Amino acid sequence: MFSLKGKVAVITGGGSGIGLATVRRFYQAGATVVVADLSDETKLAQEIDGLYIKTDVSIENEVQFLLEKTVEKYGHIDILFNNAGIGRGIGMMSDAESVDYEVSFKVNTMGVLYGLKHGSVYLSDGGVIINSASVAGLQGVPTYGPYVASKHAVIGITKTAALELSLRNIRVNCICPGTIDTPMVQNNTAQKAINNYVTPLGRNGLPEEVAALVHFLSSDDAKFITGQAIAVDGGITAGTSLGIWSGLAALSN
Ligand SMILES: NC(=O)c1ccc[n+]([C@@H]2O[C@H](COP(=O)([O-])OP(=O)(O)OC[C@H]3O[C@@H](n4cnc5c(N)ncnc54)[C@H](O)[C@@H]3O)[C@@H](O)[C@H]2O)c1
C-alpha cells in the first residue's frame, strides 16, 4: 500500500460513502485524517485518532475555518480531498427549477472552489488536491441536468487550479466515479434511472474502489499526474456497453 505516513489529510464529506472509505484507507496508510462533514463524525474521528470539524462546504468561511484549524492543530496540510457533494433535481430540462441548479452548484461546485481557493493558501508546497467530479462531469445524463452542470464545472476548475498551482508543485486532479453503491445512490428516489446507467462490467462500483484511486493519486507514486479527470466507472465512459447492444437486439427480435 502507498504510504501516507507523516501526511495530514482533510476529507470533506468524510462521514459517508466514498469519503468514509477514503478516511479509513488513509488512516490505514498512516495519514492523520481530519473529517469534515455536516453530520457529527466525532466518533469516527476518535476511531482513527484524527479530528472532526463540522463543516458546510457551501459556506466559504466554514471551509476556511476547517483548513485554518487543521494547520493550527497539526502544523500542515498535505492532502485535501474535496469530496462532499449532493445529487439533486432529477427531471427533464423542460421541468428544470432554477433552485435545483443553484443548490447543486452551491455544494458541488462552490464547495470545491472554496477548497481550491483556501487550500491554495493553507496547503504545503508539494501538496495534493483531489476533487470529486463524476462521469456526469464528462458526459450528459438525461434527467440529471443540475448535477451534470455542477460536475462539468468541477472538471474545469480542477484543470485551471492545476495550472496555477503547478508553480508550487501542488498537484490537482479530479476523480470521475460511475455509479457507486453509497447512500447517495441507495437513497435516490430515481434509483430506476440510475440502474439504467448500465456499466460494461455489469455492476455498480464500491466506495473502496474509488478510495483506492484517491489513495494512489494522493501518494508520491502519482507525482507526475496533475490536471486530470480520471474515471473509475466500470467502463461507462468507454462507450456503449455490449449489455445495452444485446438488450436492444433482444428487443428487436
Ligand atoms: N455514489 C456515486 O455513484 C457517485 C458517482 C459519481 C460521483 N460521486 C460524488 O462523490 C462524492 C461523494 O458521494 P457519495 O456517493 O459518497 O455520497 P454520500 O451521500 O454517501 O456522502 C456524501 C457526504 O457528504 C456530506 N455532505 C453533503 N453536503 C455537504 C455539505 N454541504 N458540506 C459538508 N458535507 C456535506 C454528507 O453528509 C455525506 O456524509 C460526491 O461529490 C458525489 O457527487 C458519487
mmCIF file of C-alpha atoms and ligand atoms in Angstrom:
data_model
loop_
_atom_site.group_PDB
_atom_site.id
_atom_site.type_symbol
_atom_site.label_atom_id
_atom_site.label_comp_id
_atom_site.label_asym_id
_atom_site.label_seq_id
_atom_site.Cartn_x
_atom_site.Cartn_y
_atom_site.Cartn_z
ATOM 1 C CA MET A 1 0.000 0.000 0.000
ATOM 2 C CA PHE A 2 1.293 3.505 -0.843
ATOM 3 C CA SER A 3 2.475 5.007 2.411
ATOM 4 C CA LEU A 4 0.931 8.267 3.613
ATOM 5 C CA LYS A 5 2.966 8.273 6.821
ATOM 6 C CA GLY A 6 3.536 11.771 8.168
ATOM 7 C CA LYS A 7 0.889 13.282 5.869
ATOM 8 C CA VAL A 8 -2.071 15.300 7.123
ATOM 9 C CA ALA A 9 -5.217 14.860 5.031
ATOM 10 C CA VAL A 10 -8.522 16.743 5.091
ATOM 11 C CA ILE A 11 -11.537 14.922 3.652
ATOM 12 C CA THR A 12 -14.856 16.716 3.168
ATOM 13 C CA GLY A 13 -17.979 14.574 3.242
ATOM 14 C CA GLY A 14 -15.863 12.067 5.160
ATOM 15 C CA GLY A 15 -18.790 10.642 7.115
ATOM 16 C CA SER A 16 -20.355 8.515 4.382
ATOM 17 C CA GLY A 17 -19.807 6.592 1.166
ATOM 18 C CA ILE A 18 -16.669 7.390 -0.843
ATOM 19 C CA GLY A 19 -15.431 9.902 1.746
ATOM 20 C CA LEU A 20 -15.759 7.398 4.588
ATOM 21 C CA ALA A 21 -13.977 4.651 2.629
ATOM 22 C CA THR A 22 -11.161 7.134 1.939
ATOM 23 C CA VAL A 23 -10.932 8.189 5.597
ATOM 24 C CA ARG A 24 -10.445 4.555 6.592
ATOM 25 C CA ARG A 25 -7.956 3.821 3.795
ATOM 26 C CA PHE A 26 -5.866 6.934 4.511
ATOM 27 C CA TYR A 27 -5.781 6.024 8.205
ATOM 28 C CA GLN A 28 -4.542 2.519 7.334
ATOM 29 C CA ALA A 29 -1.884 4.067 5.090
ATOM 30 C CA GLY A 30 -0.550 6.097 8.030
ATOM 31 C CA ALA A 31 -2.075 9.535 7.432
ATOM 32 C CA THR A 32 -3.535 11.808 10.092
ATOM 33 C CA VAL A 33 -7.066 12.466 8.884
ATOM 34 C CA VAL A 34 -9.391 15.398 9.514
ATOM 35 C CA VAL A 35 -13.018 14.557 8.773
ATOM 36 C CA ALA A 36 -15.251 17.430 7.662
ATOM 37 C CA ASP A 37 -18.962 16.856 7.309
ATOM 38 C CA LEU A 38 -22.386 18.278 8.075
ATOM 39 C CA SER A 39 -23.134 15.202 10.170
ATOM 40 C CA ASP A 40 -21.459 14.670 13.551
ATOM 41 C CA GLU A 41 -18.458 12.397 12.975
ATOM 42 C CA THR A 42 -16.821 12.779 16.402
ATOM 43 C CA LYS A 43 -16.922 9.012 16.958
ATOM 44 C CA LEU A 44 -15.304 8.272 13.599
ATOM 45 C CA ALA A 45 -12.564 10.809 14.342
ATOM 46 C CA GLN A 46 -11.858 9.089 17.676
ATOM 47 C CA GLU A 47 -11.699 5.707 15.927
ATOM 48 C CA ILE A 48 -8.987 6.934 13.562
ATOM 49 C CA ASP A 49 -7.206 9.093 16.117
ATOM 50 C CA GLY A 50 -7.981 12.132 13.961
ATOM 51 C CA LEU A 51 -10.150 15.216 14.182
ATOM 52 C CA TYR A 52 -13.732 16.063 13.228
ATOM 53 C CA ILE A 53 -14.617 19.600 12.229
ATOM 54 C CA LYS A 54 -18.250 20.345 11.457
ATOM 55 C CA THR A 55 -18.267 21.959 8.031
ATOM 56 C CA ASP A 56 -20.786 23.018 5.431
ATOM 57 C CA VAL A 57 -18.691 23.226 2.256
ATOM 58 C CA SER A 58 -21.193 25.559 0.630
ATOM 59 C CA ILE A 59 -20.228 28.257 3.155
ATOM 60 C CA GLU A 60 -16.856 29.817 2.358
ATOM 61 C CA ASN A 61 -15.998 30.838 5.960
ATOM 62 C CA GLU A 62 -16.544 27.293 7.151
ATOM 63 C CA VAL A 63 -14.127 25.843 4.583
ATOM 64 C CA GLN A 64 -11.525 28.445 5.514
ATOM 65 C CA PHE A 65 -12.073 27.696 9.229
ATOM 66 C CA LEU A 66 -11.634 23.942 8.555
ATOM 67 C CA LEU A 67 -8.245 24.444 6.921
ATOM 68 C CA GLU A 68 -7.086 27.076 9.413
ATOM 69 C CA LYS A 69 -7.946 24.831 12.395
ATOM 70 C CA THR A 70 -6.201 21.853 10.790
ATOM 71 C CA VAL A 71 -2.967 23.809 10.351
ATOM 72 C CA GLU A 72 -3.326 25.182 13.890
ATOM 73 C CA LYS A 73 -3.578 21.636 15.293
ATOM 74 C CA TYR A 74 -1.221 19.646 13.043
ATOM 75 C CA GLY A 75 1.080 22.317 11.590
ATOM 76 C CA HIS A 76 0.498 21.477 7.921
ATOM 77 C CA ILE A 77 -1.914 20.047 5.331
ATOM 78 C CA ASP A 78 -0.555 17.740 2.618
ATOM 79 C CA ILE A 79 -3.734 16.317 1.056
ATOM 80 C CA LEU A 80 -7.168 17.860 0.563
ATOM 81 C CA PHE A 81 -9.990 15.706 -0.797
ATOM 82 C CA ASN A 82 -12.893 18.000 -1.801
ATOM 83 C CA ASN A 83 -15.398 15.177 -1.852
ATOM 84 C CA ALA A 84 -18.660 16.422 -0.268
ATOM 85 C CA GLY A 85 -21.474 16.521 -2.784
ATOM 86 C CA ILE A 86 -25.179 16.050 -3.333
ATOM 87 C CA GLY A 87 -27.396 14.673 -6.076
ATOM 88 C CA ARG A 88 -30.444 16.821 -6.637
ATOM 89 C CA GLY A 89 -33.057 17.717 -9.185
ATOM 90 C CA ILE A 90 -33.945 14.645 -11.128
ATOM 91 C CA GLY A 91 -36.103 15.677 -14.053
ATOM 92 C CA MET A 92 -36.190 16.722 -17.671
ATOM 93 C CA MET A 93 -34.726 20.078 -18.776
ATOM 94 C CA SER A 94 -38.239 21.225 -19.661
ATOM 95 C CA ASP A 95 -39.163 20.958 -15.954
ATOM 96 C CA ALA A 96 -35.915 22.497 -14.681
ATOM 97 C CA GLU A 97 -36.223 24.510 -11.474
ATOM 98 C CA SER A 98 -33.515 27.124 -11.013
ATOM 99 C CA VAL A 99 -33.283 26.264 -7.308
ATOM 100 C CA ASP A 100 -32.049 22.753 -8.189
ATOM 101 C CA TYR A 101 -29.238 24.245 -10.250
ATOM 102 C CA GLU A 102 -28.425 26.824 -7.559
ATOM 103 C CA VAL A 103 -28.233 24.282 -4.734
ATOM 104 C CA SER A 104 -26.218 21.801 -6.825
ATOM 105 C CA PHE A 105 -23.724 24.499 -7.748
ATOM 106 C CA LYS A 106 -23.551 25.775 -4.140
ATOM 107 C CA VAL A 107 -22.463 22.401 -2.764
ATOM 108 C CA ASN A 108 -20.856 20.509 -5.657
ATOM 109 C CA THR A 109 -19.069 23.368 -7.411
ATOM 110 C CA MET A 110 -18.670 26.225 -4.927
ATOM 111 C CA GLY A 111 -17.762 23.713 -2.203
ATOM 112 C CA VAL A 112 -14.866 22.557 -4.393
ATOM 113 C CA LEU A 113 -13.972 26.114 -5.403
ATOM 114 C CA TYR A 114 -13.697 27.195 -1.736
ATOM 115 C CA GLY A 115 -11.464 24.166 -1.138
ATOM 116 C CA LEU A 116 -9.237 25.193 -4.050
ATOM 117 C CA LYS A 117 -9.179 28.860 -3.060
ATOM 118 C CA HIS A 118 -8.326 28.362 0.614
ATOM 119 C CA GLY A 119 -6.477 25.109 0.011
ATOM 120 C CA SER A 120 -4.017 27.076 -2.085
ATOM 121 C CA VAL A 121 -3.315 29.241 0.971
ATOM 122 C CA TYR A 122 -3.104 26.523 3.624
ATOM 123 C CA LEU A 123 -1.631 23.553 1.710
ATOM 124 C CA SER A 124 2.094 22.949 1.880
ATOM 125 C CA ASP A 125 4.100 23.240 -1.332
ATOM 126 C CA GLY A 126 4.185 19.809 -2.965
ATOM 127 C CA GLY A 127 0.695 19.040 -1.615
ATOM 128 C CA VAL A 128 -2.161 17.282 -3.363
ATOM 129 C CA ILE A 129 -5.765 18.309 -4.011
ATOM 130 C CA ILE A 130 -8.340 15.859 -5.318
ATOM 131 C CA ASN A 131 -11.851 16.916 -6.256
ATOM 132 C CA SER A 132 -14.932 14.769 -6.665
ATOM 133 C CA ALA A 133 -16.360 15.163 -10.135
ATOM 134 C CA SER A 134 -18.287 12.294 -11.762
ATOM 135 C CA VAL A 135 -18.855 10.568 -15.079
ATOM 136 C CA ALA A 136 -21.635 13.176 -15.137
ATOM 137 C CA GLY A 137 -18.816 15.724 -15.467
ATOM 138 C CA LEU A 138 -17.612 14.032 -18.646
ATOM 139 C CA GLN A 139 -20.884 13.411 -20.454
ATOM 140 C CA GLY A 140 -24.546 14.309 -20.387
ATOM 141 C CA VAL A 141 -27.006 12.242 -18.351
ATOM 142 C CA PRO A 142 -30.703 12.592 -19.203
ATOM 143 C CA THR A 143 -32.736 13.965 -16.251
ATOM 144 C CA TYR A 144 -29.604 14.910 -14.262
ATOM 145 C CA GLY A 145 -29.143 18.464 -15.587
ATOM 146 C CA PRO A 146 -28.242 20.226 -12.299
ATOM 147 C CA TYR A 147 -25.804 17.512 -11.250
ATOM 148 C CA VAL A 148 -24.232 17.269 -14.721
ATOM 149 C CA ALA A 149 -23.725 21.034 -14.912
ATOM 150 C CA SER A 150 -22.188 21.241 -11.428
ATOM 151 C CA LYS A 151 -19.771 18.355 -12.120
ATOM 152 C CA HIS A 152 -18.667 19.632 -15.561
ATOM 153 C CA ALA A 153 -17.705 22.839 -13.756
ATOM 154 C CA VAL A 154 -15.647 20.863 -11.219
ATOM 155 C CA ILE A 155 -13.507 19.459 -14.044
ATOM 156 C CA GLY A 156 -12.932 22.956 -15.453
ATOM 157 C CA ILE A 157 -11.792 24.461 -12.154
ATOM 158 C CA THR A 158 -9.650 21.393 -11.411
ATOM 159 C CA LYS A 159 -7.676 21.876 -14.635
ATOM 160 C CA THR A 160 -7.315 25.617 -14.094
ATOM 161 C CA ALA A 161 -6.140 25.177 -10.490
ATOM 162 C CA ALA A 162 -3.657 22.504 -11.615
ATOM 163 C CA LEU A 163 -2.050 25.003 -13.981
ATOM 164 C CA GLU A 164 -1.968 27.800 -11.417
ATOM 165 C CA LEU A 165 -0.717 25.692 -8.514
ATOM 166 C CA SER A 166 1.917 23.879 -10.579
ATOM 167 C CA LEU A 167 4.175 26.808 -9.686
ATOM 168 C CA ARG A 168 4.216 25.438 -6.126
ATOM 169 C CA ASN A 169 4.256 21.779 -7.189
ATOM 170 C CA ILE A 170 0.758 21.293 -5.782
ATOM 171 C CA ARG A 171 -0.971 18.631 -7.890
ATOM 172 C CA VAL A 172 -4.693 18.986 -8.562
ATOM 173 C CA ASN A 173 -6.772 16.190 -10.071
ATOM 174 C CA CYS A 174 -10.372 15.108 -10.026
ATOM 175 C CA ILE A 175 -11.965 11.706 -9.982
ATOM 176 C CA CYS A 176 -14.981 10.731 -12.044
ATOM 177 C CA PRO A 177 -16.787 7.825 -10.413
ATOM 178 C CA GLY A 178 -19.518 5.926 -12.225
ATOM 179 C CA THR A 179 -22.431 4.530 -10.226
ATOM 180 C CA ILE A 180 -21.027 3.638 -6.818
ATOM 181 C CA ASP A 181 -23.004 1.874 -4.087
ATOM 182 C CA THR A 182 -23.200 4.584 -1.435
ATOM 183 C CA PRO A 183 -26.110 6.140 0.474
ATOM 184 C CA MET A 184 -26.309 8.847 -2.230
ATOM 185 C CA VAL A 185 -27.246 6.185 -4.767
ATOM 186 C CA GLN A 186 -29.087 3.841 -2.408
ATOM 187 C CA ASN A 187 -31.372 6.637 -1.113
ATOM 188 C CA ASN A 188 -32.034 8.073 -4.534
ATOM 189 C CA THR A 189 -35.675 8.144 -5.460
ATOM 190 C CA ALA A 190 -34.643 7.895 -9.108
ATOM 191 C CA GLN A 191 -32.907 4.585 -8.468
ATOM 192 C CA LYS A 192 -34.554 3.189 -11.557
ATOM 193 C CA ALA A 193 -32.885 5.766 -13.758
ATOM 194 C CA ILE A 194 -29.534 5.012 -12.154
ATOM 195 C CA ASN A 195 -29.923 1.278 -12.684
ATOM 196 C CA ASN A 196 -30.466 2.018 -16.347
ATOM 197 C CA TYR A 197 -26.995 3.563 -16.448
ATOM 198 C CA VAL A 198 -25.532 0.213 -17.472
ATOM 199 C CA THR A 199 -21.912 -0.420 -16.545
ATOM 200 C CA PRO A 200 -19.961 -2.564 -19.042
ATOM 201 C CA LEU A 201 -18.529 -4.534 -16.111
ATOM 202 C CA GLY A 202 -22.103 -5.344 -15.161
ATOM 203 C CA ARG A 203 -22.208 -3.992 -11.618
ATOM 204 C CA ASN A 204 -22.050 -0.819 -9.571
ATOM 205 C CA GLY A 205 -18.723 0.158 -8.051
ATOM 206 C CA LEU A 206 -17.795 0.032 -4.377
ATOM 207 C CA PRO A 207 -16.716 3.103 -2.392
ATOM 208 C CA GLU A 208 -13.482 1.253 -1.540
ATOM 209 C CA GLU A 209 -12.686 1.005 -5.266
ATOM 210 C CA VAL A 210 -12.895 4.786 -5.548
ATOM 211 C CA ALA A 211 -10.875 5.282 -2.354
ATOM 212 C CA ALA A 212 -8.109 3.176 -3.917
ATOM 213 C CA LEU A 213 -7.814 5.677 -6.797
ATOM 214 C CA VAL A 214 -7.853 8.648 -4.419
ATOM 215 C CA HIS A 215 -5.124 6.963 -2.389
ATOM 216 C CA PHE A 216 -2.913 6.415 -5.433
ATOM 217 C CA LEU A 217 -3.399 9.995 -6.669
ATOM 218 C CA SER A 218 -2.532 11.284 -3.182
ATOM 219 C CA SER A 219 0.687 9.316 -2.993
ATOM 220 C CA ASP A 220 4.173 10.193 -4.206
ATOM 221 C CA ASP A 221 3.826 7.418 -6.823
ATOM 222 C CA ALA A 222 1.481 9.782 -8.697
ATOM 223 C CA LYS A 223 3.816 12.769 -8.539
ATOM 224 C CA PHE A 224 3.755 13.389 -12.327
ATOM 225 C CA ILE A 225 -0.052 13.356 -12.570
ATOM 226 C CA THR A 226 -1.857 16.691 -12.414
ATOM 227 C CA GLY A 227 -4.772 18.436 -14.114
ATOM 228 C CA GLN A 228 -6.534 15.174 -14.919
ATOM 229 C CA ALA A 229 -10.119 13.947 -14.677
ATOM 230 C CA ILE A 230 -9.800 10.220 -14.080
ATOM 231 C CA ALA A 231 -12.778 7.904 -14.428
ATOM 232 C CA VAL A 232 -13.376 4.969 -12.101
ATOM 233 C CA ASP A 233 -16.564 3.783 -13.695
ATOM 234 C CA GLY A 234 -16.523 0.131 -14.777
ATOM 235 C CA GLY A 235 -16.162 1.314 -18.379
ATOM 236 C CA ILE A 236 -19.204 3.618 -18.622
ATOM 237 C CA THR A 237 -17.276 6.372 -20.412
ATOM 238 C CA ALA A 238 -15.520 3.958 -22.803
ATOM 239 C CA GLY A 239 -18.635 3.801 -24.946
ATOM 240 C CA THR A 240 -21.919 1.966 -25.193
ATOM 241 C CA SER A 241 -21.729 -1.380 -23.432
ATOM 242 C CA LEU A 242 -22.341 -4.731 -25.103
ATOM 243 C CA GLY A 243 -25.007 -5.236 -22.419
ATOM 244 C CA ILE A 244 -27.012 -2.427 -23.995
ATOM 245 C CA TRP A 245 -26.493 -3.762 -27.549
ATOM 246 C CA SER A 246 -27.611 -7.268 -26.613
ATOM 247 C CA GLY A 247 -30.600 -5.806 -24.748
ATOM 248 C CA LEU A 248 -31.537 -3.803 -27.849
ATOM 249 C CA ALA A 249 -31.001 -6.858 -30.089
ATOM 250 C CA ALA A 250 -33.313 -8.920 -27.869
ATOM 251 C CA LEU A 251 -35.955 -6.162 -28.112
ATOM 252 C CA SER A 252 -35.809 -6.059 -31.909
ATOM 253 C CA ASN A 253 -36.195 -9.850 -32.287
HETATM 254 N N1 LIG B 1 -22.077 7.443 -5.445
HETATM 255 C C1 LIG B 1 -21.924 7.686 -6.722
HETATM 256 O O1 LIG B 1 -22.424 6.936 -7.590
HETATM 257 C C2 LIG B 1 -21.112 8.855 -7.189
HETATM 258 C C3 LIG B 1 -20.792 8.927 -8.554
HETATM 259 C C4 LIG B 1 -20.052 9.997 -9.022
HETATM 260 C C5 LIG B 1 -19.637 10.992 -8.154
HETATM 261 N N2 LIG B 1 -19.970 10.915 -6.834
HETATM 262 C C6 LIG B 1 -19.529 12.023 -5.971
HETATM 263 O O2 LIG B 1 -18.761 11.516 -4.905
HETATM 264 C C7 LIG B 1 -18.928 12.368 -3.763
HETATM 265 C C8 LIG B 1 -19.322 11.519 -2.563
HETATM 266 O O3 LIG B 1 -20.558 10.894 -2.854
HETATM 267 P P1 LIG B 1 -21.108 9.617 -2.066
HETATM 268 O O4 LIG B 1 -21.765 8.763 -3.065
HETATM 269 O O5 LIG B 1 -20.065 9.074 -1.183
HETATM 270 O O6 LIG B 1 -22.283 10.338 -1.241
HETATM 271 P P2 LIG B 1 -22.826 10.137 0.252
HETATM 272 O O7 LIG B 1 -24.160 10.774 0.245
HETATM 273 O O8 LIG B 1 -22.680 8.733 0.692
HETATM 274 O O9 LIG B 1 -21.804 11.017 1.106
HETATM 275 C C9 LIG B 1 -21.730 12.408 0.952
HETATM 276 C C10 LIG B 1 -21.257 13.025 2.255
HETATM 277 O O10 LIG B 1 -21.148 14.431 2.032
HETATM 278 C C11 LIG B 1 -21.755 15.108 3.117
HETATM 279 N N3 LIG B 1 -22.229 16.410 2.668
HETATM 280 C C12 LIG B 1 -23.277 16.690 1.849
HETATM 281 N N4 LIG B 1 -23.421 18.011 1.706
HETATM 282 C C13 LIG B 1 -22.423 18.587 2.441
HETATM 283 C C14 LIG B 1 -22.054 19.919 2.694
HETATM 284 N N5 LIG B 1 -22.744 20.954 2.188
HETATM 285 N N6 LIG B 1 -20.994 20.151 3.485
HETATM 286 C C15 LIG B 1 -20.297 19.104 4.027
HETATM 287 N N7 LIG B 1 -20.621 17.829 3.848
HETATM 288 C C16 LIG B 1 -21.682 17.571 3.058
HETATM 289 C C17 LIG B 1 -22.887 14.208 3.579
HETATM 290 O O11 LIG B 1 -23.263 14.498 4.916
HETATM 291 C C18 LIG B 1 -22.248 12.838 3.423
HETATM 292 O O12 LIG B 1 -21.572 12.430 4.582
HETATM 293 C C19 LIG B 1 -19.964 13.419 -4.167
HETATM 294 O O13 LIG B 1 -19.314 14.594 -4.581
HETATM 295 C C20 LIG B 1 -20.677 12.761 -5.330
HETATM 296 O O14 LIG B 1 -21.262 13.712 -6.193
HETATM 297 C C21 LIG B 1 -20.690 9.883 -6.332
#
